[in-house]
PDB file of C-alpha atoms in Angstrom:
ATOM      1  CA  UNK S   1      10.877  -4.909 -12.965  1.00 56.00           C
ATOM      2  CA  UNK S   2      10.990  -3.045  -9.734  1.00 70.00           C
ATOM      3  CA  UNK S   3      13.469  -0.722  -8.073  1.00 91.00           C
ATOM      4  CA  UNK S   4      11.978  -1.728  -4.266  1.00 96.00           C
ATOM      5  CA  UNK S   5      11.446  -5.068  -4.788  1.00 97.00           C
ATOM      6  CA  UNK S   6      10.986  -7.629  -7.826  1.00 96.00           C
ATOM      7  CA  UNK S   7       7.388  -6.056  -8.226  1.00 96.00           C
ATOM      8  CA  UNK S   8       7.132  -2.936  -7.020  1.00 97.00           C
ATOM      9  CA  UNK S   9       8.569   0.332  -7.854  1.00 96.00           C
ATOM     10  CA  UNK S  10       9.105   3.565  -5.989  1.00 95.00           C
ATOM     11  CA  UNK S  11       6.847   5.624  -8.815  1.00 96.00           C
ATOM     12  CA  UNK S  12       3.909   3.182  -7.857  1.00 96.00           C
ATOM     13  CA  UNK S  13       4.027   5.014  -4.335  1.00 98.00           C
ATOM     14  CA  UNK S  14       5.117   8.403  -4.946  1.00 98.00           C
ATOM     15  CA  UNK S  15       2.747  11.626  -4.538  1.00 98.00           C
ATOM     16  CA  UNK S  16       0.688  12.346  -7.498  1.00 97.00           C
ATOM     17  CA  UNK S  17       1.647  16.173  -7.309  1.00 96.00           C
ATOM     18  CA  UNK S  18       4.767  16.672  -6.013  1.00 98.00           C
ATOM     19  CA  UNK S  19       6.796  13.415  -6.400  1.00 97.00           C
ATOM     20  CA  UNK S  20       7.552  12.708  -2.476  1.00 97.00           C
ATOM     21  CA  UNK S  21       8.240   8.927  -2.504  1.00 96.00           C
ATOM     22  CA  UNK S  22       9.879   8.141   1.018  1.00 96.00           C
ATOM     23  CA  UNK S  23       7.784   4.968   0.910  1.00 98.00           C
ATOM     24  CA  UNK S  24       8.996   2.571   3.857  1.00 97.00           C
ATOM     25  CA  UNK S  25      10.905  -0.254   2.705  1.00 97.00           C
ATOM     26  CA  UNK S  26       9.530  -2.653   5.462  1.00 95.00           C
ATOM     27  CA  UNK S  27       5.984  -1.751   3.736  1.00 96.00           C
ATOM     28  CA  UNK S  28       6.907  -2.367   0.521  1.00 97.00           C
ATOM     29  CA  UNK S  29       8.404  -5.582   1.359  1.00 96.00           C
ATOM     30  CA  UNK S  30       5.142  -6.919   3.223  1.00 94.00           C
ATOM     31  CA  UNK S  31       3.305  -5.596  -0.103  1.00 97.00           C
ATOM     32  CA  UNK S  32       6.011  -8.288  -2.043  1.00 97.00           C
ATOM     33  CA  UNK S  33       5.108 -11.532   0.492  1.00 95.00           C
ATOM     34  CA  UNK S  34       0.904 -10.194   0.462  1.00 96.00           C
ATOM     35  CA  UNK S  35       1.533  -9.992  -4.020  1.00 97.00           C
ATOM     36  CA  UNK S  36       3.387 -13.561  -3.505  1.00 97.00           C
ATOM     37  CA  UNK S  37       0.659 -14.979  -1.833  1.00 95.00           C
ATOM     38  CA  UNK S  38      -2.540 -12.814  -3.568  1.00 96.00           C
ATOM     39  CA  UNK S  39      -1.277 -12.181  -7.212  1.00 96.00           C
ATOM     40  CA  UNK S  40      -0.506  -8.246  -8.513  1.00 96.00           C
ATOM     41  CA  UNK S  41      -1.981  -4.938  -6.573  1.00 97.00           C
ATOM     42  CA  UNK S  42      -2.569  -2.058  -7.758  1.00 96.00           C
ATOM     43  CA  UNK S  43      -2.013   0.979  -5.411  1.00 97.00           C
ATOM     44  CA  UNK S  44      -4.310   3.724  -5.251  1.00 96.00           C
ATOM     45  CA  UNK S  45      -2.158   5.576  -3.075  1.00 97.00           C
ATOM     46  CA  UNK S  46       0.736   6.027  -0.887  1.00 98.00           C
ATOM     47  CA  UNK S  47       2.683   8.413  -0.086  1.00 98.00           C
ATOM     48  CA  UNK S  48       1.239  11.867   0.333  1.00 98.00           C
ATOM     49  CA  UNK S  49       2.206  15.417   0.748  1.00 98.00           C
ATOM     50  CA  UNK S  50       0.161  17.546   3.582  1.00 98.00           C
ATOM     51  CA  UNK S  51      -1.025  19.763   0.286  1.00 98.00           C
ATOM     52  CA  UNK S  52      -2.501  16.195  -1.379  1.00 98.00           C
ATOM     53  CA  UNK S  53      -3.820  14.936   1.778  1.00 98.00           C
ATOM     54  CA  UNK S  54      -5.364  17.577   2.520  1.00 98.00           C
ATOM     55  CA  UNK S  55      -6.628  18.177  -1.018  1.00 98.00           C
ATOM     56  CA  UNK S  56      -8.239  14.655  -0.547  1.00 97.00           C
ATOM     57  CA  UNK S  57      -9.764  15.129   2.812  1.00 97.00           C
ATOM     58  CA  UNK S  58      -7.178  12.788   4.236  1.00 96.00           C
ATOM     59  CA  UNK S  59      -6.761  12.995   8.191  1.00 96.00           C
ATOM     60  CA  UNK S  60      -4.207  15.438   9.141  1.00 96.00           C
ATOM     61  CA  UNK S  61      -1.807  12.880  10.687  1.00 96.00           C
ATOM     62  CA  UNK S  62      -2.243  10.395   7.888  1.00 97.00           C
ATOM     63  CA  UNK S  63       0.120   7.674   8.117  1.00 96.00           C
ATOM     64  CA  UNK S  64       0.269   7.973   4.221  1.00 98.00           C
ATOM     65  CA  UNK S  65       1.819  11.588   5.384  1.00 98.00           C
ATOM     66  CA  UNK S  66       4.885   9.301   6.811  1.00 98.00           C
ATOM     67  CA  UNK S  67       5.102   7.126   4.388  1.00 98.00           C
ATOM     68  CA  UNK S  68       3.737   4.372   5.965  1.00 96.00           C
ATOM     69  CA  UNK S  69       0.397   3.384   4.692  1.00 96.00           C
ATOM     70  CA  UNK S  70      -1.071   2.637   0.862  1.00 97.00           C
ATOM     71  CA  UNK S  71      -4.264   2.178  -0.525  1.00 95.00           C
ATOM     72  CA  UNK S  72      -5.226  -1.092  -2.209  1.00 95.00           C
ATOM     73  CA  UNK S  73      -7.865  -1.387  -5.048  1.00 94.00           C
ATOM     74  CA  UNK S  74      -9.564  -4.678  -5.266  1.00 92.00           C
ATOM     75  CA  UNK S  75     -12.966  -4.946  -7.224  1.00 91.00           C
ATOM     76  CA  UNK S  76     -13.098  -8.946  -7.061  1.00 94.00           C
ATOM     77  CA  UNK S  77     -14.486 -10.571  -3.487  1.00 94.00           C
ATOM     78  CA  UNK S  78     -12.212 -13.769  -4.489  1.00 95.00           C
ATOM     79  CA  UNK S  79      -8.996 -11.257  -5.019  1.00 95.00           C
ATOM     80  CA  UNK S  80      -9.950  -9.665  -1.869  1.00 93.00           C
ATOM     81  CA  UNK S  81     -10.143 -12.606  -0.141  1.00 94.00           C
ATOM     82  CA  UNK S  82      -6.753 -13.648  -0.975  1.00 95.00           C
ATOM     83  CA  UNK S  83      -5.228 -10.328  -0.113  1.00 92.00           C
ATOM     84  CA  UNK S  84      -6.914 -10.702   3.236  1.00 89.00           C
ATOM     85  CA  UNK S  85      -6.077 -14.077   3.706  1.00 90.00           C
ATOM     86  CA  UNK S  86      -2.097 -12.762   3.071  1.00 91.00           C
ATOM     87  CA  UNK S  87      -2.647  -9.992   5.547  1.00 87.00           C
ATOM     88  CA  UNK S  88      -4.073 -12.198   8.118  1.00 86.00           C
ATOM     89  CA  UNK S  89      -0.461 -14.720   8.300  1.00 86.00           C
ATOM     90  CA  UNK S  90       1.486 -12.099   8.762  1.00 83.00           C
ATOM     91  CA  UNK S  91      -0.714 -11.258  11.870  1.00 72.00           C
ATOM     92  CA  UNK S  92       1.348  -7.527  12.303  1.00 67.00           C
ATOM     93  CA  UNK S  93      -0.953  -5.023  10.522  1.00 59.00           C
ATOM     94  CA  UNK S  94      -2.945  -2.573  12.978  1.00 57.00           C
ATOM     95  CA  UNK S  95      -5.496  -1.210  11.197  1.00 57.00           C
ATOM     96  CA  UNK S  96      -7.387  -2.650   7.684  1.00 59.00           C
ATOM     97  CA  UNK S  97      -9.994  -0.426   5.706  1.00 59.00           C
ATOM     98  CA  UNK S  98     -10.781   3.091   6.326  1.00 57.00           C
ATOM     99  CA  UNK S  99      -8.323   4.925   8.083  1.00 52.00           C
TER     100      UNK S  99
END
């Protein structure tokens, strides 16, 4: 299914306007063991050129800009929960919700 991991694939992450898609791999991997745990994610966005970023109003050292953060959409409390409760084990991620 995926060229990253089993799930995921590097077009899921890339820049909507220019293609840039130096995702990190240790990201992506932690995205596999949350989707394990949580069930499928969609990504609202990852990695970022400074032109989209700043199109966006995204802060101008955006760790989307390094490839190294991603936007989850989750409408469901229960699916949120789940993802959270994923997050939470892993007990390594600085920073959840607005950036």
């Amino acid at each position: 299914m995926g060229d990253l991991t089993k799930n995921f694939s590097r077009k899921e992450f890339a820049c909507p306007c220019c293609g840039k898609d130096d995702i990190s791999l240790t990201l992506v991997e932690t995205l596999q063991f949350i989707r394990d745990k949580a069930g499928p994610l969609h990504i609202n966005s990852g990695v970022r050129c400074p032109a989209h970023n700043k199109s966006i109003g995204g802060k101008p050292k955006s760790s989307h800009l390094k490839g190294l953060a991603v936007d989850i959409r989750c409408k469901a409390s229960t699916k949120r929960f789940k993802i959270l409760r994923a997050v939470f084990s892993l007990l390594i991620f600085p920073r959840i919700g607005p950036g």
